[in-house]
mmCIF file with all atom_site columns, C-alpha atoms in Angstrom:
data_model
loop_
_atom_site.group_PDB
_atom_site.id
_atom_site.type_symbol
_atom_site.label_atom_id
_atom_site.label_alt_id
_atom_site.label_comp_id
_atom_site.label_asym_id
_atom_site.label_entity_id
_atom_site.label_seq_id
_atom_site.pdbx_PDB_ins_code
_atom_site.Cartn_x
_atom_site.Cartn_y
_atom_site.Cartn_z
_atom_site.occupancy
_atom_site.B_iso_or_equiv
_atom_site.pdbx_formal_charge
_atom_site.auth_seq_id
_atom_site.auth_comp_id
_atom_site.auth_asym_id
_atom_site.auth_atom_id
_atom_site.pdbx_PDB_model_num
ATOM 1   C CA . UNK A 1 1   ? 76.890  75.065  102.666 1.00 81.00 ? 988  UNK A CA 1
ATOM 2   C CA . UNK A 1 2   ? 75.386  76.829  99.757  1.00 77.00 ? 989  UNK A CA 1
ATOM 3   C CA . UNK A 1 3   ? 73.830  75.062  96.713  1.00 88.00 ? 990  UNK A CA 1
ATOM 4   C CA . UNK A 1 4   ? 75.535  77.855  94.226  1.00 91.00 ? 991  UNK A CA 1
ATOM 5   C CA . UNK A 1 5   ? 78.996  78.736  94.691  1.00 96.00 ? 992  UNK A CA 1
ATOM 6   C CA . UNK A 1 6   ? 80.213  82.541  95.588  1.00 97.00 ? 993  UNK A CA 1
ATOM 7   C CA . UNK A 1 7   ? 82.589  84.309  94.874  1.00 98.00 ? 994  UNK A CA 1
ATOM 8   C CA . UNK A 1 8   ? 84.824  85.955  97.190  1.00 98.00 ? 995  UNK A CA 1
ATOM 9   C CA . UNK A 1 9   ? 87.850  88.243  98.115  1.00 98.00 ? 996  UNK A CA 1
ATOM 10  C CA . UNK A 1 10  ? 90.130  88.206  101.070 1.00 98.00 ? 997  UNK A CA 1
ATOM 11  C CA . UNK A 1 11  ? 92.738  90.296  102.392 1.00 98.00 ? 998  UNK A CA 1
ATOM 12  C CA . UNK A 1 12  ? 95.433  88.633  103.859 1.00 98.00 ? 999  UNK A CA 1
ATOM 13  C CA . UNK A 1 13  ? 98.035  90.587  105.891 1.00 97.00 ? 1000 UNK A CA 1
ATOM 14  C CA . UNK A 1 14  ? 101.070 89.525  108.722 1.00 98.00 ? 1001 UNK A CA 1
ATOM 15  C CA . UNK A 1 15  ? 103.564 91.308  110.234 1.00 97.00 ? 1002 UNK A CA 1
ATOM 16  C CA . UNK A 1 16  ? 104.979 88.303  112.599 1.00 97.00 ? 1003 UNK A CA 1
ATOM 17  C CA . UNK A 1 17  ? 106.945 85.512  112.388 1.00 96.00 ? 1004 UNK A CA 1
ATOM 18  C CA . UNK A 1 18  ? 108.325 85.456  108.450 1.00 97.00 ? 1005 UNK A CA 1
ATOM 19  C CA . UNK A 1 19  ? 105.224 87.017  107.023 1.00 98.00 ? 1006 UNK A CA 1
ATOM 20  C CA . UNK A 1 20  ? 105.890 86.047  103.476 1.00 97.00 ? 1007 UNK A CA 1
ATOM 21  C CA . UNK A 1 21  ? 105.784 82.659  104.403 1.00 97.00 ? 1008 UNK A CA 1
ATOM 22  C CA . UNK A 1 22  ? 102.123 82.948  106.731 1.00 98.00 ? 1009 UNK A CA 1
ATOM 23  C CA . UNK A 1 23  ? 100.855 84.762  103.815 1.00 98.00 ? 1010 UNK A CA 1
ATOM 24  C CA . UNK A 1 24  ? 102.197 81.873  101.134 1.00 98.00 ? 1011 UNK A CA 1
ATOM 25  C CA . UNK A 1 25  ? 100.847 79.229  103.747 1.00 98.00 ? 1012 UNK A CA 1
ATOM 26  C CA . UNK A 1 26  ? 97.347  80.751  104.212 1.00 98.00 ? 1013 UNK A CA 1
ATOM 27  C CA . UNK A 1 27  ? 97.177  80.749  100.002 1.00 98.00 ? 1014 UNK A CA 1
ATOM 28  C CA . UNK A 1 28  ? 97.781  77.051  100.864 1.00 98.00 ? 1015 UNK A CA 1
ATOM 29  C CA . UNK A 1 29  ? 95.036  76.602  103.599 1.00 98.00 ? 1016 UNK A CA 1
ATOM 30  C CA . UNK A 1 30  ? 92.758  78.720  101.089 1.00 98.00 ? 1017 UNK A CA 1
ATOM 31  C CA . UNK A 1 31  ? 92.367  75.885  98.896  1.00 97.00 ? 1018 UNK A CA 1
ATOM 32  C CA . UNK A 1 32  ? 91.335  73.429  101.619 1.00 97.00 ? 1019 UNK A CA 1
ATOM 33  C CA . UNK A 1 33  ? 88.410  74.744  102.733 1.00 98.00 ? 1020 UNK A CA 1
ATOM 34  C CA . UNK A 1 34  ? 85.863  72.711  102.030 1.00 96.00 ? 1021 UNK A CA 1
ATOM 35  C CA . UNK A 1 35  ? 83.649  73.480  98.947  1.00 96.00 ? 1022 UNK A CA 1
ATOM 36  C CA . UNK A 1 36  ? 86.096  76.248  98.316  1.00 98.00 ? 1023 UNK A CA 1
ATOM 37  C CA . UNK A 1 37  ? 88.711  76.908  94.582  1.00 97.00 ? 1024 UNK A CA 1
ATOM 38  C CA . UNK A 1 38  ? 91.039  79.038  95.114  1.00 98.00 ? 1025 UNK A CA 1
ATOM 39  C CA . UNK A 1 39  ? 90.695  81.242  91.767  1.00 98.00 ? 1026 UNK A CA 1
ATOM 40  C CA . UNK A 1 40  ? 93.705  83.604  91.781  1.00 98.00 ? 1027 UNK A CA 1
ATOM 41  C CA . UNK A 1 41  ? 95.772  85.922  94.051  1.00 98.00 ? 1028 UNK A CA 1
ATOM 42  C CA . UNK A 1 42  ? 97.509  88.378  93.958  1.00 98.00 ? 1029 UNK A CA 1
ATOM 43  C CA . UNK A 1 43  ? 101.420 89.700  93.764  1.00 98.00 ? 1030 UNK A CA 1
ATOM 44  C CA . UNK A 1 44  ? 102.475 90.324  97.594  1.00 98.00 ? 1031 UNK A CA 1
ATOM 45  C CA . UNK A 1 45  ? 102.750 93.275  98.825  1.00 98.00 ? 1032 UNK A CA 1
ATOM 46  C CA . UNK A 1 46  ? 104.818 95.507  101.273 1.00 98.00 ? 1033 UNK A CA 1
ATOM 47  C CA . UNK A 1 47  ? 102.759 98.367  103.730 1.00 96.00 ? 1034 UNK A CA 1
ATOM 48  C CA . UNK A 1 48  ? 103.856 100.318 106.887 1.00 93.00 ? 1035 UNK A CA 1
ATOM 49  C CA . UNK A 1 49  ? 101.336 99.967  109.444 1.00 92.00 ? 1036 UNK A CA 1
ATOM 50  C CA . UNK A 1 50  ? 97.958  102.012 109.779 1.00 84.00 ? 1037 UNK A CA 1
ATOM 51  C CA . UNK A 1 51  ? 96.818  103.214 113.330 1.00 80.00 ? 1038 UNK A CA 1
ATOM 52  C CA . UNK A 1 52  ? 99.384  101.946 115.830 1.00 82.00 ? 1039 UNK A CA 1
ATOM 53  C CA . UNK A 1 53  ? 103.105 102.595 114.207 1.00 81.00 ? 1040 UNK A CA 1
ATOM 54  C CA . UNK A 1 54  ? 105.315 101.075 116.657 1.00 87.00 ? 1041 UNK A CA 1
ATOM 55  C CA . UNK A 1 55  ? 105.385 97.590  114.688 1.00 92.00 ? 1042 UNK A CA 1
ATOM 56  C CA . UNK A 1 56  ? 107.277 96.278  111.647 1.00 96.00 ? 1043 UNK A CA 1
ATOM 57  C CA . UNK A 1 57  ? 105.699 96.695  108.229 1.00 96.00 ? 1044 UNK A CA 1
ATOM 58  C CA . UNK A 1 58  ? 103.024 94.454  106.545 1.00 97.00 ? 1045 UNK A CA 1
ATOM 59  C CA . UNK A 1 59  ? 103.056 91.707  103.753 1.00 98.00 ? 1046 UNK A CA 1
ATOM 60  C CA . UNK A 1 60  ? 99.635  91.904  102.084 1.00 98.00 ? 1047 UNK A CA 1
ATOM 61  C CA . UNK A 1 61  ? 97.787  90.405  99.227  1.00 98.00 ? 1048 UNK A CA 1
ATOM 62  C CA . UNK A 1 62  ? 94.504  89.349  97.872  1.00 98.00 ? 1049 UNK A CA 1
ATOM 63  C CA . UNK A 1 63  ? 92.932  86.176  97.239  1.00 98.00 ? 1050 UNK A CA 1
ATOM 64  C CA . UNK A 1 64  ? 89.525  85.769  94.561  1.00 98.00 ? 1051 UNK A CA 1
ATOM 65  C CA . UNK A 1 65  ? 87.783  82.202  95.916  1.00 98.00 ? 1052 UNK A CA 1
ATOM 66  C CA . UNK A 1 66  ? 85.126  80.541  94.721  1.00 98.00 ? 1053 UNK A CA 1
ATOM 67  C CA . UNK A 1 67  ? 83.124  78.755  97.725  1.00 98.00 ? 1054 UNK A CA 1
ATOM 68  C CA . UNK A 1 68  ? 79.889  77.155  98.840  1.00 98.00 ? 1055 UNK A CA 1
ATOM 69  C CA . UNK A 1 69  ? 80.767  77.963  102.429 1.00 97.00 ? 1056 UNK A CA 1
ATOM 70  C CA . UNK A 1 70  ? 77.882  80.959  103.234 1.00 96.00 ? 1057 UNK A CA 1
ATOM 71  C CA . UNK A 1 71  ? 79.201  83.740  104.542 1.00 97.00 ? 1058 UNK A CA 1
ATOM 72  C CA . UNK A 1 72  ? 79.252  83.286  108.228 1.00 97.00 ? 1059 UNK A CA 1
ATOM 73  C CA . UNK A 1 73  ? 80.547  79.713  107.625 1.00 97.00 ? 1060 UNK A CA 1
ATOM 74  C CA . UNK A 1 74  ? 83.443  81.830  105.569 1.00 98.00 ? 1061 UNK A CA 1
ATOM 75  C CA . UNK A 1 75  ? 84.353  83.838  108.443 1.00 98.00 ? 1062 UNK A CA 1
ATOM 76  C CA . UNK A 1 76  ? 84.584  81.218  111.156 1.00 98.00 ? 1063 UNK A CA 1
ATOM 77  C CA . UNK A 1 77  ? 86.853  78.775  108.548 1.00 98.00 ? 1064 UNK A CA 1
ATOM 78  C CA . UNK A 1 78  ? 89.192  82.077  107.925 1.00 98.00 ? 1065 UNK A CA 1
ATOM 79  C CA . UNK A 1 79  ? 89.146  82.686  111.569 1.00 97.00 ? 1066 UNK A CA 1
ATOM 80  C CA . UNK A 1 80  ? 89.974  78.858  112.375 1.00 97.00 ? 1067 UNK A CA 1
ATOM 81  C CA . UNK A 1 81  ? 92.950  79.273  109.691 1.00 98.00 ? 1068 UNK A CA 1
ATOM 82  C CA . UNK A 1 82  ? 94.144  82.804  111.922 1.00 97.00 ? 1069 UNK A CA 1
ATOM 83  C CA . UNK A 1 83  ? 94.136  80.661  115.333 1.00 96.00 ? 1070 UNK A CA 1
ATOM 84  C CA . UNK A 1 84  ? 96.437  78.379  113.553 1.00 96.00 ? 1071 UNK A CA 1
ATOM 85  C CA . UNK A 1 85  ? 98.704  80.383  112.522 1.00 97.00 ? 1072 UNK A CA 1
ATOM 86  C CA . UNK A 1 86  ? 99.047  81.694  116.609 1.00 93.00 ? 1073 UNK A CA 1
ATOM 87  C CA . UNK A 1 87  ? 96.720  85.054  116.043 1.00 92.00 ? 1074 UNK A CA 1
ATOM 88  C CA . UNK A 1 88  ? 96.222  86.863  118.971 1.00 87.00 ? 1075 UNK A CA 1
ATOM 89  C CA . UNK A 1 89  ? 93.934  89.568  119.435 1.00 83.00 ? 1076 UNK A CA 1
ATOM 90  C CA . UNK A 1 90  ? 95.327  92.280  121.743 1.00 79.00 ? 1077 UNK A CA 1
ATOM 91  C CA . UNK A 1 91  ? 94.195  95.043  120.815 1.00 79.00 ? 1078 UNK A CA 1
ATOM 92  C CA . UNK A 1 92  ? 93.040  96.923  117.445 1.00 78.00 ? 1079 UNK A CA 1
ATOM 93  C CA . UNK A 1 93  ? 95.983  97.695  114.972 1.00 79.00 ? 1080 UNK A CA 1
ATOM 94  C CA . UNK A 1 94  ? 97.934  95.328  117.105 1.00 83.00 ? 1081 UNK A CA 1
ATOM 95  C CA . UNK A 1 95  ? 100.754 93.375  115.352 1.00 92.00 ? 1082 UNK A CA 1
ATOM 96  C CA . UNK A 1 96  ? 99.913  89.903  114.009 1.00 94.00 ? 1083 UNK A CA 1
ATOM 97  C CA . UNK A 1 97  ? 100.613 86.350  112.468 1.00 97.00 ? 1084 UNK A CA 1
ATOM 98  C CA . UNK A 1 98  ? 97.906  86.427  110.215 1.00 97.00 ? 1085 UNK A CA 1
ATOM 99  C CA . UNK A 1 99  ? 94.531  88.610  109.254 1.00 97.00 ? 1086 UNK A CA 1
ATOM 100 C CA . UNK A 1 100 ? 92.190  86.889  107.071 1.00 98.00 ? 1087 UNK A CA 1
ATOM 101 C CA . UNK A 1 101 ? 89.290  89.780  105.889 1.00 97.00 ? 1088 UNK A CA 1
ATOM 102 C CA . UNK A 1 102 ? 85.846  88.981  103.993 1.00 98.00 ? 1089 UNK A CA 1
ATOM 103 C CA . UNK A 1 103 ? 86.218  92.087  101.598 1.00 98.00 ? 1090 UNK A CA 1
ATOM 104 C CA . UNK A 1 104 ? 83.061  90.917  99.144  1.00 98.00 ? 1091 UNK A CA 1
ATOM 105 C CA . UNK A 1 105 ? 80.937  88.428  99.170  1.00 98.00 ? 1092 UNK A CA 1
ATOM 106 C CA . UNK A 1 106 ? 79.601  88.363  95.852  1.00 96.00 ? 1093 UNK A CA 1
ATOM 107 C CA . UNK A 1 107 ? 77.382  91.305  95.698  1.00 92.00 ? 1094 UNK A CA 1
ATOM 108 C CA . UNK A 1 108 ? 76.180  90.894  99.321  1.00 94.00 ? 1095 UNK A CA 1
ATOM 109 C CA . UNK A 1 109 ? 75.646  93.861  101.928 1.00 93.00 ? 1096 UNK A CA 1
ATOM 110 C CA . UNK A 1 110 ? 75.768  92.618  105.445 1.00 93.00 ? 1097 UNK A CA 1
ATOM 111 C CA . UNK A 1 111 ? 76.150  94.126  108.808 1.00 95.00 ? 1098 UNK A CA 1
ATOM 112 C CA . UNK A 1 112 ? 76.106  92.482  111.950 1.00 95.00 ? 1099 UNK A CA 1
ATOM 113 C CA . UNK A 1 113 ? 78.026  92.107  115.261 1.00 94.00 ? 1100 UNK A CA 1
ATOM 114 C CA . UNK A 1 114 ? 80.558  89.587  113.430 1.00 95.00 ? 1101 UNK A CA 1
ATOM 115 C CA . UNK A 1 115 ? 80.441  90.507  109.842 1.00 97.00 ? 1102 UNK A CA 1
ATOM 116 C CA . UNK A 1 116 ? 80.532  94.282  107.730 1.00 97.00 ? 1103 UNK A CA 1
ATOM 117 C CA . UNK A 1 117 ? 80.364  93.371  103.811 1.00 97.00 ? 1104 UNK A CA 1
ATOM 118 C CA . UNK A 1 118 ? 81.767  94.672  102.026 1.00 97.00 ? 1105 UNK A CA 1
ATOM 119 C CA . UNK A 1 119 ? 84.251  95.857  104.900 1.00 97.00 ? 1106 UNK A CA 1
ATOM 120 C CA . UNK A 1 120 ? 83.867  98.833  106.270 1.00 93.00 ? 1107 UNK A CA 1
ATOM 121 C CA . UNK A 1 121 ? 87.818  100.022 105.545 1.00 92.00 ? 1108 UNK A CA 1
ATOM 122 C CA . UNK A 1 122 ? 88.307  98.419  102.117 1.00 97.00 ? 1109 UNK A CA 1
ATOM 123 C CA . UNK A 1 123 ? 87.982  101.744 100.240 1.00 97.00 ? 1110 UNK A CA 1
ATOM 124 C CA . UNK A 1 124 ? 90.169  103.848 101.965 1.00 95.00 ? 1111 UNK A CA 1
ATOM 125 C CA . UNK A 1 125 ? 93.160  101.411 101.641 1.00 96.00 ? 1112 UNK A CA 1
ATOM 126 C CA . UNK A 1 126 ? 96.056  101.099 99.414  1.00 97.00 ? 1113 UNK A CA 1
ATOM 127 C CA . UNK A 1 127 ? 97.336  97.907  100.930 1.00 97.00 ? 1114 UNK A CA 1
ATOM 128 C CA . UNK A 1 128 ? 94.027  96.153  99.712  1.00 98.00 ? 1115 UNK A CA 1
ATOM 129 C CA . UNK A 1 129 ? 92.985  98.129  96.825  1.00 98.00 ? 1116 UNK A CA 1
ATOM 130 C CA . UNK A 1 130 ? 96.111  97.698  94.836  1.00 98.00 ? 1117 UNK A CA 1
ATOM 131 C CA . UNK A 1 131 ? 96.166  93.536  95.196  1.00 98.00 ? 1118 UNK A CA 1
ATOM 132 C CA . UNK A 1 132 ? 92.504  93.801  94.174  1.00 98.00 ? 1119 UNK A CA 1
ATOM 133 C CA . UNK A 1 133 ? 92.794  95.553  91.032  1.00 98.00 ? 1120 UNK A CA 1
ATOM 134 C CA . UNK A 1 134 ? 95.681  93.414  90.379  1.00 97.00 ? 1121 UNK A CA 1
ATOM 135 C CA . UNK A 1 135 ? 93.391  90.656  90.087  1.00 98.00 ? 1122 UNK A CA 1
ATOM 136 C CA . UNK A 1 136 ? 89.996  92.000  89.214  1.00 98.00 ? 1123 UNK A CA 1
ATOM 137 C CA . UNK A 1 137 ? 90.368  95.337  87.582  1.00 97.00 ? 1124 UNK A CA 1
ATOM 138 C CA . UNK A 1 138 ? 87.106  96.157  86.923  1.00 96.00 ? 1125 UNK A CA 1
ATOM 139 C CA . UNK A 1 139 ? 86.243  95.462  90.271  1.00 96.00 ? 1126 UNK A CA 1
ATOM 140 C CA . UNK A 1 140 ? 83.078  97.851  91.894  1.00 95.00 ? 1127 UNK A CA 1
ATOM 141 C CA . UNK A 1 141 ? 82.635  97.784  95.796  1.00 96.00 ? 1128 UNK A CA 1
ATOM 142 C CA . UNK A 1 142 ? 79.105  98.182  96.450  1.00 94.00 ? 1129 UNK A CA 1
ATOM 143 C CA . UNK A 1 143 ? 78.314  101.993 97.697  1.00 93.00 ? 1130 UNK A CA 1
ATOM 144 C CA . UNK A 1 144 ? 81.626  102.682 96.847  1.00 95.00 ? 1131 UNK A CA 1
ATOM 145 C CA . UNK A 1 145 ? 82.086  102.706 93.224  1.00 95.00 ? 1132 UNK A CA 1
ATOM 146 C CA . UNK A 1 146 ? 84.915  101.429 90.546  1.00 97.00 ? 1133 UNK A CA 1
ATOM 147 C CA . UNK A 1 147 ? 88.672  100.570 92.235  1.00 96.00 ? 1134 UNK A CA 1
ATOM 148 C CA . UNK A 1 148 ? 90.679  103.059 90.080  1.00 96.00 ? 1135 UNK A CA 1
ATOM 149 C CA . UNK A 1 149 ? 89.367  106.068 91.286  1.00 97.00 ? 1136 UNK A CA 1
ATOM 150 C CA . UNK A 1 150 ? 89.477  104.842 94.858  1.00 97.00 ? 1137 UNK A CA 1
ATOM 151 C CA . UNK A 1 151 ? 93.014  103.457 94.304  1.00 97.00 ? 1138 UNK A CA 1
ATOM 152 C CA . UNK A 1 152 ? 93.622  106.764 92.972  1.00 96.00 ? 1139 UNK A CA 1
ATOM 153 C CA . UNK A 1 153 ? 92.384  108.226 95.951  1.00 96.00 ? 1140 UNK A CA 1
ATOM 154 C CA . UNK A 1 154 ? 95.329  106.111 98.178  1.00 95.00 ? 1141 UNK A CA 1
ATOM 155 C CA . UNK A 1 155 ? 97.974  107.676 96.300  1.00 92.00 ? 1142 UNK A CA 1
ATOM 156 C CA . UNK A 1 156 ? 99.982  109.035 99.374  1.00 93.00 ? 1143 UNK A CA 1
ATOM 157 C CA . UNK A 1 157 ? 100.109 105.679 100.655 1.00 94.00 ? 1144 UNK A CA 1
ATOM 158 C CA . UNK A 1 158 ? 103.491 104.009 100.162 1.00 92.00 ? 1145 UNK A CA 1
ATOM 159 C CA . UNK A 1 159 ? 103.418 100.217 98.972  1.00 95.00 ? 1146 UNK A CA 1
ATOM 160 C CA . UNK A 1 160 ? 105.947 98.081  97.288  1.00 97.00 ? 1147 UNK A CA 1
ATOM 161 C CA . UNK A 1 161 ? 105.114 95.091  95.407  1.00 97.00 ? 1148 UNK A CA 1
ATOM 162 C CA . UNK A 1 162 ? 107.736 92.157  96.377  1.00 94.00 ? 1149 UNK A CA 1
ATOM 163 C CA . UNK A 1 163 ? 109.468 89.274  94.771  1.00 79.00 ? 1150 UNK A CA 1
ATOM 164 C CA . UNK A 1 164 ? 108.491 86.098  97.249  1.00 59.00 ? 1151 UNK A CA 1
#
């Protein structure tokens, strides 16, 4: 564990069994990593799919942590908290319980075999810009620049916030 605590955003996103209520949980399980606040979230969120259609539409949101897990220590917890919830990786774009990203990492770039920050797809996504500037406007994605204009960018993509 670090010394200093980080700041961090995840994604969260299900599709499977009552995903309102996997996406409420993991809020929940958030807060109970160790060394970890959970600082805010976001409003939740309703996306079609992306890549493989054939599946019902996405609940998706965004959570700002603060947390003296390190990054790779991050990933395995939020990967520990996806097995529990039944996550099974089939295949990419492949319906699920619950997906639990790393978008940023404080200002940290990182690539390696497990972990892209600040992830690779972030930018290109209404489903995770939208919660983002919800909760950090003035957010800037390292080589990628300020959220409205990329938000802006998403406009043909269709999401509806939700009452949960």
């Amino acid at each position: 564990m670090r010394k200093i605590p980080s700041q961090a955003f995840i994604a969260l996103g299900s599709n499977l069994e009552n995903p309102i209520s996997q996406i409420q949980q993991a809020f929940d399980e958030l807060k109970q990593l160790p060394g970890t606040h959970l600082i805010s979230h976001s409003s939740l969120y309703k996306s079609a799919p992306v890549g493989r259609l054939d599946q019902p539409d996405f609940i998706n949101a965004v959570a700002l942590i603060e947390t003296h897990l390190a990054p790779h220590e991050l990933l395995n917890a939020l990967l520990a908290i996806e097995l529990q919830h039944g996550r099974v990786r089939e295949s990419l774009n492949a319906p699920r319980t619950l997906d639990l990203d790393i978008l940023l990492y404080d200002n940290l770039a990182c690539r390696d075999e497990a972990l892209t920050l600040p992830h690779p797809r972030m930018s290109q996504r209404a489903f995770v810009l939208r919660p983002l500037m919800e909760i950090a406007p003035d957010c800037h994605i390292p080589g990628h620049g300020l959220i409205a204009p990329l938000l802006a960018a998403c406009n043909e993509q269709k999401l509806e916030q939700i009452k949960a």
